[in-house]
Short mmCIF file of C-alpha atoms and ligand atoms in Angstrom, two decimals:
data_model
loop_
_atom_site.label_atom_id
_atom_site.label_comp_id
_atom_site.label_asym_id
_atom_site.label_seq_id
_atom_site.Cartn_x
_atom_site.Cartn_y
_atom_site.Cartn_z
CA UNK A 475 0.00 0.00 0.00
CA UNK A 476 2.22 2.70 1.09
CA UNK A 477 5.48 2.97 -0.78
CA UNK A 478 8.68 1.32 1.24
CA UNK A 479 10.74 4.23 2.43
CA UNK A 480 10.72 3.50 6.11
CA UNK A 481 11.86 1.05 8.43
CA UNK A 482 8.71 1.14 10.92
CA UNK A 483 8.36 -0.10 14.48
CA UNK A 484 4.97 -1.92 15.13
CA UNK A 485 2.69 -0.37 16.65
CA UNK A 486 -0.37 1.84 15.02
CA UNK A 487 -1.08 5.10 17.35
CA UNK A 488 -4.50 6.70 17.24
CA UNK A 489 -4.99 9.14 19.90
CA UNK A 490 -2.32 11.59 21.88
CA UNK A 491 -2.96 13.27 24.89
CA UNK A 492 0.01 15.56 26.23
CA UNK A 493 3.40 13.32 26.54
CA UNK A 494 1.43 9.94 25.87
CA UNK A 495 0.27 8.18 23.01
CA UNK A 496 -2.10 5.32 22.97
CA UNK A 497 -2.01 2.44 20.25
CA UNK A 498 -5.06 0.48 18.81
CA UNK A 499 -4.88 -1.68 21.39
CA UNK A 500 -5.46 1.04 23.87
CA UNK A 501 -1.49 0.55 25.71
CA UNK A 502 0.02 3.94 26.25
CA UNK A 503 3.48 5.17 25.42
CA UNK A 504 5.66 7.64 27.14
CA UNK A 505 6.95 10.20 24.20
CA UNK A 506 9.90 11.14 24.29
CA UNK A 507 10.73 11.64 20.44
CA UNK A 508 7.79 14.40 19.90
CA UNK A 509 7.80 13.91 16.23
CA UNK A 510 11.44 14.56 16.51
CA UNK A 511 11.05 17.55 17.88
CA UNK A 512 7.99 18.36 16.53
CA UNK A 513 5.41 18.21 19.27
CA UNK A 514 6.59 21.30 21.47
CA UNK A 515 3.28 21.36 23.06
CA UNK A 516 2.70 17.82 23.71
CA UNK A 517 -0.44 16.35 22.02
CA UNK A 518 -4.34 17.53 22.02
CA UNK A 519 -3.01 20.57 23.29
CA UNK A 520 -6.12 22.52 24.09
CA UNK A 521 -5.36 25.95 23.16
CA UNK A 522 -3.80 24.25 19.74
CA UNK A 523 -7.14 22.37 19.53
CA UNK A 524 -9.24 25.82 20.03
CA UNK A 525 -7.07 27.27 17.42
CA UNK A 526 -7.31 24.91 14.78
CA UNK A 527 -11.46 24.53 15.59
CA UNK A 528 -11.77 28.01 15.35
CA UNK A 529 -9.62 28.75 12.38
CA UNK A 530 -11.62 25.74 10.40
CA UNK A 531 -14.49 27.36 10.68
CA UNK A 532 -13.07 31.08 9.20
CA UNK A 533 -10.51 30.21 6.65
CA UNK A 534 -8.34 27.33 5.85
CA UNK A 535 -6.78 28.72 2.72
CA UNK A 536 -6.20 31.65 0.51
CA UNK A 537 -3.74 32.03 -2.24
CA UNK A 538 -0.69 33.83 -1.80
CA UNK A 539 -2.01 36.35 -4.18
CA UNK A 540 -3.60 37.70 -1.55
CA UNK A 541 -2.43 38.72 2.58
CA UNK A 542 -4.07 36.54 5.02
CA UNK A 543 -4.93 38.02 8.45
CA UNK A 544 -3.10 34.60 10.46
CA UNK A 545 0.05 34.54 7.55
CA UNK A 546 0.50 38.36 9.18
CA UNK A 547 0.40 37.35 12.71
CA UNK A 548 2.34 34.71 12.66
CA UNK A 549 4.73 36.35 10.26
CA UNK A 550 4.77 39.42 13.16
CA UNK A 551 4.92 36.94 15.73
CA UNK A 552 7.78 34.99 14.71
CA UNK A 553 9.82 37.83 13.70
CA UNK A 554 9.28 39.72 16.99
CA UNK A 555 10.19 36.33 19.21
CA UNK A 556 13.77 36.02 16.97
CA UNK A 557 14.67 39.44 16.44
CA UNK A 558 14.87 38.76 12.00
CA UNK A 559 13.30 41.05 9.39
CA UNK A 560 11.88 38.75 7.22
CA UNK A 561 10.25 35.57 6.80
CA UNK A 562 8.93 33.06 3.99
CA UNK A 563 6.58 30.47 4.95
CA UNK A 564 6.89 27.21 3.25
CA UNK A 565 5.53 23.17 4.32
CA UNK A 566 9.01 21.76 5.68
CA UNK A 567 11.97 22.05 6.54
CA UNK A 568 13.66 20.59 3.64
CA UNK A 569 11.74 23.39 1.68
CA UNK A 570 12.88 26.12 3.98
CA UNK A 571 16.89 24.84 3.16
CA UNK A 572 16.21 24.85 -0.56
CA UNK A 573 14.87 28.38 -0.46
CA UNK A 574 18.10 29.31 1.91
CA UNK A 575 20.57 27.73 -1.09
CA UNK A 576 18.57 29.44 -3.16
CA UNK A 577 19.19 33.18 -1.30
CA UNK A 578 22.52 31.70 -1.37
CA UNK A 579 23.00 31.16 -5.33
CA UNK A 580 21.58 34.44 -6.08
CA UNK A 581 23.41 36.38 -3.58
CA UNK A 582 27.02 35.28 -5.08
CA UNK A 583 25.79 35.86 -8.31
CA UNK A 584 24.68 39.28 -7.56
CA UNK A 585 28.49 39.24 -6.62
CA UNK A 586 30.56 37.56 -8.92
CA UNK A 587 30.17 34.72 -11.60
CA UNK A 588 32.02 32.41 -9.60
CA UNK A 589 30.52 33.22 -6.44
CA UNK A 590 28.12 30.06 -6.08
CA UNK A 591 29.96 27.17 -3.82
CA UNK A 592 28.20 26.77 -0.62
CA UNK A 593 30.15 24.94 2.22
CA UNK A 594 28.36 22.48 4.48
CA UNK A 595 29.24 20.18 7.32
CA UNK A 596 29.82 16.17 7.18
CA UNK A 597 27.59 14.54 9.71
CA UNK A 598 24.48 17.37 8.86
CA UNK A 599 21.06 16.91 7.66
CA UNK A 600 19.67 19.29 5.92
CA UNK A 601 16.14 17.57 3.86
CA UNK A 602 15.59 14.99 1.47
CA UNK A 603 15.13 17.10 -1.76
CA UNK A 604 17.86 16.87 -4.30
CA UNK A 605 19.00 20.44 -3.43
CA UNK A 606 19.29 19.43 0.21
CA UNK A 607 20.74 16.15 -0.41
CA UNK A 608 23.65 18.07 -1.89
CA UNK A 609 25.05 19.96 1.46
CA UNK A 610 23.41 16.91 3.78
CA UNK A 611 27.04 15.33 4.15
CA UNK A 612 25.79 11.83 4.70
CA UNK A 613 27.40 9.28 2.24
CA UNK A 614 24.33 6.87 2.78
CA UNK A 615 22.16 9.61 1.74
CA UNK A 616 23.66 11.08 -1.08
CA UNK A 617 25.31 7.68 -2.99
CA UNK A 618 22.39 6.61 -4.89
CA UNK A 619 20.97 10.48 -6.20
CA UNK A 620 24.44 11.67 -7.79
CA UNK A 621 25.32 13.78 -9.80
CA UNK A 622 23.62 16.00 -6.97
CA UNK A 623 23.54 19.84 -7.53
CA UNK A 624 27.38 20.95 -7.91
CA UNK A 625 29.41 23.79 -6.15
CA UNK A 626 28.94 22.15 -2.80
CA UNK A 627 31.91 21.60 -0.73
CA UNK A 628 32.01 19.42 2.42
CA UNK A 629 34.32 20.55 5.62
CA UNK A 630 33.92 18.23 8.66
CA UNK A 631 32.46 19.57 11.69
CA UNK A 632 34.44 21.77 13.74
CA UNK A 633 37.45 21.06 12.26
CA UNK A 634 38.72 25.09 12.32
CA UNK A 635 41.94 24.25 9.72
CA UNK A 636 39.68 22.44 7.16
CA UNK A 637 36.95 25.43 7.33
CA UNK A 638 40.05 27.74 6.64
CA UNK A 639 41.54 26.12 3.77
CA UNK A 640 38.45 25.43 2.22
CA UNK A 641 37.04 28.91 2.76
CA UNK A 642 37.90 31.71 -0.38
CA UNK A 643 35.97 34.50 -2.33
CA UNK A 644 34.39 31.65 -4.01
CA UNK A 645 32.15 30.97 -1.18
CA UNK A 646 28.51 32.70 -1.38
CA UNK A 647 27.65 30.89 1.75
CA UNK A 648 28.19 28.29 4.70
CA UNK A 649 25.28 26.57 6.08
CA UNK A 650 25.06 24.46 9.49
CA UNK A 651 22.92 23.23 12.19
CA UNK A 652 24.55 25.06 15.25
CA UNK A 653 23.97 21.21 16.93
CA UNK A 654 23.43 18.84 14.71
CA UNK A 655 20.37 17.10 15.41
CA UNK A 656 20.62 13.58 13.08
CA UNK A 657 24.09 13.62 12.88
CA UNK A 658 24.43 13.25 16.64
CA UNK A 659 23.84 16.19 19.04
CA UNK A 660 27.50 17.54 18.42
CA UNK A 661 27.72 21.13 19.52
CA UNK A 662 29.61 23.63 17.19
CA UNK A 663 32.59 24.68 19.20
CA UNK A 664 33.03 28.52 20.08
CA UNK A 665 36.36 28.34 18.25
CA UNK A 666 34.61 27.13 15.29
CA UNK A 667 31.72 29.32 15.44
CA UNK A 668 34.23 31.99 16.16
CA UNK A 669 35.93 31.53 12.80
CA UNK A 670 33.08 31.40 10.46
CA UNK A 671 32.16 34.72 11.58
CA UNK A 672 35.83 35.89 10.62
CA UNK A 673 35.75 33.64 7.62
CA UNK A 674 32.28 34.78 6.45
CA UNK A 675 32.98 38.72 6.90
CA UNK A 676 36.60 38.34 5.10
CA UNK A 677 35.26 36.62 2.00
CA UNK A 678 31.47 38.68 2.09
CA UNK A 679 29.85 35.61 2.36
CA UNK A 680 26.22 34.60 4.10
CA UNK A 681 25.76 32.26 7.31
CA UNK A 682 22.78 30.15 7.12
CA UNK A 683 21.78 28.18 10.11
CA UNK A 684 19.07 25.10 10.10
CA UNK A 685 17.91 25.40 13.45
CA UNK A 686 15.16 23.07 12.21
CA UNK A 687 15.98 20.60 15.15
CA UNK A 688 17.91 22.76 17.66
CA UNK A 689 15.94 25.87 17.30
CA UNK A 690 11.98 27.59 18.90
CA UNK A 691 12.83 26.63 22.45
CA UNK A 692 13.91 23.24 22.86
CA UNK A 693 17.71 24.33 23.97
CA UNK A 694 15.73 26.92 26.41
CA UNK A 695 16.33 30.16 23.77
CA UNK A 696 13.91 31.21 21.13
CA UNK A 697 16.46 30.22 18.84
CA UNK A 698 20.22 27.82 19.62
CA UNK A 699 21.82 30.79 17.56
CA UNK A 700 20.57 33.74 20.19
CA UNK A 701 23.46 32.06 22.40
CA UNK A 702 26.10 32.58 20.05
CA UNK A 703 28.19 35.33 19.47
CA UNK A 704 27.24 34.97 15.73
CA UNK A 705 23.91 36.00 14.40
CA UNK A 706 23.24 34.11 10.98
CA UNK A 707 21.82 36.03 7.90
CA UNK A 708 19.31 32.99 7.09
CA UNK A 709 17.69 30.96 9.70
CA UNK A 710 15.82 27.81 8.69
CA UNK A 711 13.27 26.87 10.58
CA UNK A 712 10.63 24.28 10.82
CA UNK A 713 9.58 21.26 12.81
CA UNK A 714 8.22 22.80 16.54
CA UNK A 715 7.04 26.08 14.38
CA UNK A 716 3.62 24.26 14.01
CA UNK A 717 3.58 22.05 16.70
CA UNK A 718 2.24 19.15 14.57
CA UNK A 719 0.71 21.16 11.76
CA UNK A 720 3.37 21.30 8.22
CA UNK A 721 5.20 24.44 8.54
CA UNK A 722 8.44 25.40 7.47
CA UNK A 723 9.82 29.10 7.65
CA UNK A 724 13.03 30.86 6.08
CA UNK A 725 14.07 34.30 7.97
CA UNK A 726 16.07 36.40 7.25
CA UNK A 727 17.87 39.80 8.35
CA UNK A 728 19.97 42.44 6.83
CA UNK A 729 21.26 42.05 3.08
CA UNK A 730 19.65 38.71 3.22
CA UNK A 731 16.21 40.76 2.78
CA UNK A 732 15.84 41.87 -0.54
CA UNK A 733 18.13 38.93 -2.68
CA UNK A 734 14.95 37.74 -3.50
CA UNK A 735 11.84 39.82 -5.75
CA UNK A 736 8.40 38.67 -6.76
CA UNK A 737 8.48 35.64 -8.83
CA UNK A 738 11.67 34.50 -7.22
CA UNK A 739 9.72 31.83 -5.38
CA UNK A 740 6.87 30.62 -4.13
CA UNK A 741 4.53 27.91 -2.36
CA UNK A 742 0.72 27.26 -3.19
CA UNK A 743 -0.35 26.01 0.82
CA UNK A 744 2.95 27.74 2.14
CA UNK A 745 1.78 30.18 5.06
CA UNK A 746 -1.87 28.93 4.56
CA UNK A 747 -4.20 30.36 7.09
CA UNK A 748 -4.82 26.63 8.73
CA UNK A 749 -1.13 26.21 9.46
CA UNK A 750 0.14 30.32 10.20
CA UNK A 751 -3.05 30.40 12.83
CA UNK A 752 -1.50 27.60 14.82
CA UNK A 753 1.76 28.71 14.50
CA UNK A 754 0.70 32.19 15.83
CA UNK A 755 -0.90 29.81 19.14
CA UNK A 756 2.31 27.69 19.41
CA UNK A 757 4.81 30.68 19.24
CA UNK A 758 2.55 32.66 21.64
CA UNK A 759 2.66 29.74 24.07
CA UNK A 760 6.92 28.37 23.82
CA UNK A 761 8.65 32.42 23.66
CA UNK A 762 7.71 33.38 27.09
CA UNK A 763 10.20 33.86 29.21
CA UNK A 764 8.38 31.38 31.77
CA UNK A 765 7.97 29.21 29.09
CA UNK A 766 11.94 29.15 28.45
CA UNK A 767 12.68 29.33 31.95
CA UNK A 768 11.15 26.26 32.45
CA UNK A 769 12.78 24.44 29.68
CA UNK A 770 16.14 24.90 31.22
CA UNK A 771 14.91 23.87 34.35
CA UNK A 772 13.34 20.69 32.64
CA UNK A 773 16.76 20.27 31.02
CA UNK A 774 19.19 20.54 34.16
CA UNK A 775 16.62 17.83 35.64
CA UNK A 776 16.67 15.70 33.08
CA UNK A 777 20.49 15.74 32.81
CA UNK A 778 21.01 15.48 36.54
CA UNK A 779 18.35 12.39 36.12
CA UNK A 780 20.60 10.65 32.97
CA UNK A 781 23.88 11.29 34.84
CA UNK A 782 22.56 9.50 38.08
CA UNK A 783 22.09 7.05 35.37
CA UNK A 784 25.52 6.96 34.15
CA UNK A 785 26.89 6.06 37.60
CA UNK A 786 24.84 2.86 37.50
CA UNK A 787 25.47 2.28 33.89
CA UNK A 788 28.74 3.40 32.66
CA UNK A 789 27.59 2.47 29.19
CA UNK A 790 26.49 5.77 28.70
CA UNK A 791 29.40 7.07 27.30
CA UNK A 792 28.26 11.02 27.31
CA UNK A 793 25.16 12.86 27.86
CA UNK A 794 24.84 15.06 24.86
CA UNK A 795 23.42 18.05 23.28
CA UNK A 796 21.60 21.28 24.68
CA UNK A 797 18.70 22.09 26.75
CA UNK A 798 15.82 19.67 25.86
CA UNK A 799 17.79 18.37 22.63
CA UNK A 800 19.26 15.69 25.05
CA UNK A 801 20.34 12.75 24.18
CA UNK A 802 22.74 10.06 25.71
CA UNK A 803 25.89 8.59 23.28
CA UNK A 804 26.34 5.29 24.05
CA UNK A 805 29.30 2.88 24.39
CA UNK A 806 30.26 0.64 21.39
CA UNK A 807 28.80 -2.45 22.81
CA UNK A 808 25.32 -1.35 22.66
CA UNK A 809 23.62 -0.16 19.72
CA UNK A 810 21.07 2.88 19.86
CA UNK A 811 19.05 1.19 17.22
CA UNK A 812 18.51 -1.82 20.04
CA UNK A 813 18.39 0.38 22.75
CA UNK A 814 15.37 2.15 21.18
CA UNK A 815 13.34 -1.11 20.64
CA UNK A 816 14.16 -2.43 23.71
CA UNK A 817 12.52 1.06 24.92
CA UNK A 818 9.47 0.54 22.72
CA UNK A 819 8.76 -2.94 24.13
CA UNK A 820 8.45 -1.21 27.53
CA UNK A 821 6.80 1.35 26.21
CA UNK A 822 8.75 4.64 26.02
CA UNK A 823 9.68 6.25 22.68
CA UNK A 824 12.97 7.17 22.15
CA UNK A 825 14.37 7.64 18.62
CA UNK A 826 18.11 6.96 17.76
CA UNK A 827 20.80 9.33 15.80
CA UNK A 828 24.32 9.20 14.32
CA UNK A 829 27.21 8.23 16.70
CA UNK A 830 25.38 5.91 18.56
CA UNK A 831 23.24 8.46 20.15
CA UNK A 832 19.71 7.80 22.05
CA UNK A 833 17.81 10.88 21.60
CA UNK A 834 15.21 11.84 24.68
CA UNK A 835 13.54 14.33 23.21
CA UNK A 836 10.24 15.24 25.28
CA UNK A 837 8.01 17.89 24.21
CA UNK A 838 8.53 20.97 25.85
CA UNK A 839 5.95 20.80 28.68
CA UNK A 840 7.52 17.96 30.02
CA UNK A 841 7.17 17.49 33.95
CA UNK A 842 9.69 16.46 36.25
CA UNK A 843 6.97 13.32 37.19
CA UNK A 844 7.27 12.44 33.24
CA UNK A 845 11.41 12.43 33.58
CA UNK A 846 11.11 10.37 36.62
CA UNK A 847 8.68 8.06 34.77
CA UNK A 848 11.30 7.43 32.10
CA UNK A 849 14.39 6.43 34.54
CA UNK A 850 13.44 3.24 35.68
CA UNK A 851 12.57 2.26 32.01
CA UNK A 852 16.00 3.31 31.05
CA UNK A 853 17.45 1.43 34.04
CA UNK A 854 15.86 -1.49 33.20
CA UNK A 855 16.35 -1.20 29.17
CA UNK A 856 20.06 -1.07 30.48
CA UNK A 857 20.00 -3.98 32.35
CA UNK A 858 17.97 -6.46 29.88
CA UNK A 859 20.29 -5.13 27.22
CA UNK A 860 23.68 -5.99 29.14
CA UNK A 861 22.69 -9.91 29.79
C1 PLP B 382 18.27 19.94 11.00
C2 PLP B 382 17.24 19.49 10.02
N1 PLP B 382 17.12 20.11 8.84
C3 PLP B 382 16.21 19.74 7.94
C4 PLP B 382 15.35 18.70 8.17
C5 PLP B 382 14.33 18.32 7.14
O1 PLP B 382 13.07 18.68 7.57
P1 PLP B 382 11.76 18.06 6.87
O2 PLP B 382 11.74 16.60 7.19
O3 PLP B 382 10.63 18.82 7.50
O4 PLP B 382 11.88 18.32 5.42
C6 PLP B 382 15.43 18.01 9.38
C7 PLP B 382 14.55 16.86 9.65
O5 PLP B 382 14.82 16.03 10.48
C8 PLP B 382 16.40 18.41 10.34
O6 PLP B 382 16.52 17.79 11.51
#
């Protein structure tokens, strides 16, 4: 029926409520993967279920001939919580990097006619569109789809002599995920971060950053990026923006702004009324300073939890990534593919990323009740696992 692109798990969920998830047999999960992210506000959220109620009954969609009332609000919204200038909304996040490239091609051509070679990290993940495929330095993703769009370059992640030599007047832009969500939950380093902003001034060239995992609250800022010392000219953005609803948005800030006229690009259902009205609700709800407040507290709880953990099972060989992008790296003689469906046997969802990494990604209302809920799980996924 369904064409065979992934590699499922069992189990056939019909209802959410908040951080569970009950199958058709009526068991419940514990979430911890939120969609990957996705799920900021749990599920069945109530004031995302008023929203989306309320909004079917005034206006699902409207071309983008024309301004819709929740495409300006959420537009307003967004650009108020992350202190950018402009924003595109598009249905993914995958279509929100293609649009960045394309900012990216058309700035170095407004340049120079060798201006087009965008740099990108090994280890990212950037989308599954040809475009993306091409800066998503994965060899298992891009083998089978080449010759992939050219003038790409690959430097490995925070490697600050490779960025160097591979950096020149050539380069119209770099893009990154400030952590890299698939790849791992590997930080950039301040040196590295550090020298892209020296790199990128020297040779007039534009940051982008995909904080389409990392970014709208889960590391306890709006964005990963408004903890860095480097403000990117693109942001990517996606995932969390719609809290379950497809949503993608590019923003943008200074000479990133006007790269791009009318008839540059374009999306029929991008920025529809349905989707901008509960991105408007989910924003309003994860920028508060409560709100991010008690992320960070969720997170040092959470991490305090895992390394209590750690003590008992040394297995875990690091506890990785920031605020609620957590995730545990384990040691070579488990693998995070097992450990997950060990999990899912005793019901808690965890989902698994490069590097041997567990990810524990709640959604963003998590309770410390729900991260004591998990340990014992984990404890005793640790134990089965090690017989
Ligand atoms: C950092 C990052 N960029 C891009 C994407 C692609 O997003 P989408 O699946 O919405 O196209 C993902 C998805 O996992 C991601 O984690």
């Amino acid at each position: 029926m369904l064409l065979n692109v992934y590699n499922r798990f069992p189990v056939n969920f019909v209802k959410g409520e908040g951080l569970t998830l009950i199958d058709d047999k009526g068991d419940r999960y514990l979430d911890f993967v939120s969609g990957i992210a996705v799920n900021a506000l749990g599920h069945a959220h109530p004031k995302m279920v008023e929203t989306i109620q309320k909004q079917a009954e005034t206006l699902l969609h409207v071309s983008n001939l024309y301004y819709n009332e929740a495409q300006n609000k959420a537009a307003e919204k967004l650009l108020e919580a992350t202190k950018y200038e402009r924003v595109f909304f598009c249905n993914s996040g995958a279509e929100a990097n293609e649009l960045a490239l394309k900012i990216a091609r058309k700035y170095g051509k407004g340049i120079s006619p060798s201006k087009n070679v965008i740099l990108y990290m090994k280890n990212s993940f950037h989308g599954r569109t040809t475009g993306t495929l091409a800066v998503t330095g994965q060899e298992k993703y891009q083998a089978d789809y080449r010759p992939l769009i050219p003038n790409t370059v690959e430097v490995e992640f925070n490697n600050v002599a490779e960025l160097k030599a591979k950096f020149n007047d050539d380069i119209c832009a770099i893009i990154l995920e400030p952590v890299q969500g698939e790849g791992g939950l590997a930080s950039a380093s301040s040196e590295f971060i550090a020298e892209i902003k020296a790199l990128s001034e020297k040779h007039n060239s534009l940051v982008i950053f995909d904080e389409i995992q990392c970014g709208l609250s889960r590391t306890g800022t709006v964005l990963y990026s408004d903890q860095l010392p480097l403000k990117a000219d693109v942001v990517t953005l996606a995932k969390a923006l719609g809290g379950g609803v497809p949503i993608g948005a590019c923003i943008t800030k200074g000479r990133a702004n006007e790269i791009l006229v009318p008839g540059d690009h374009g999306s029929t259902y991008g920025g529809n009324p349905f989707v901008c009205s509960v991105a408007y609700t989910v924003l309003s709800e994860i920028t508060t300073p409560e709100f991010l407040a008690n992320v960070r507290k969720m997170s040092d709880y959470a991490r305090q939890k895992l390394s209590e953990l750690q003590v008992k099972h040394p297995e875990i060989e690091e506890i990785r990534g920031q605020g609620l992008l957590l995730g545990f790296k384990l040691k070579e003689n488990l693998a995070a593919g097992d450990f997950v469906k060990k999990a899912l046997e005793h019901k808690l969802l965890l989902v698994a990323a490069g590097g041997n990494v567990v990810r524990y990604f709640p959604a963003l209302i998590v309770t410390e009740k729900e991260i004591d809920a998990t340990i014992p799980i984990l404890d005793q996924v640790f134990t089965e696992m090690k017989k």
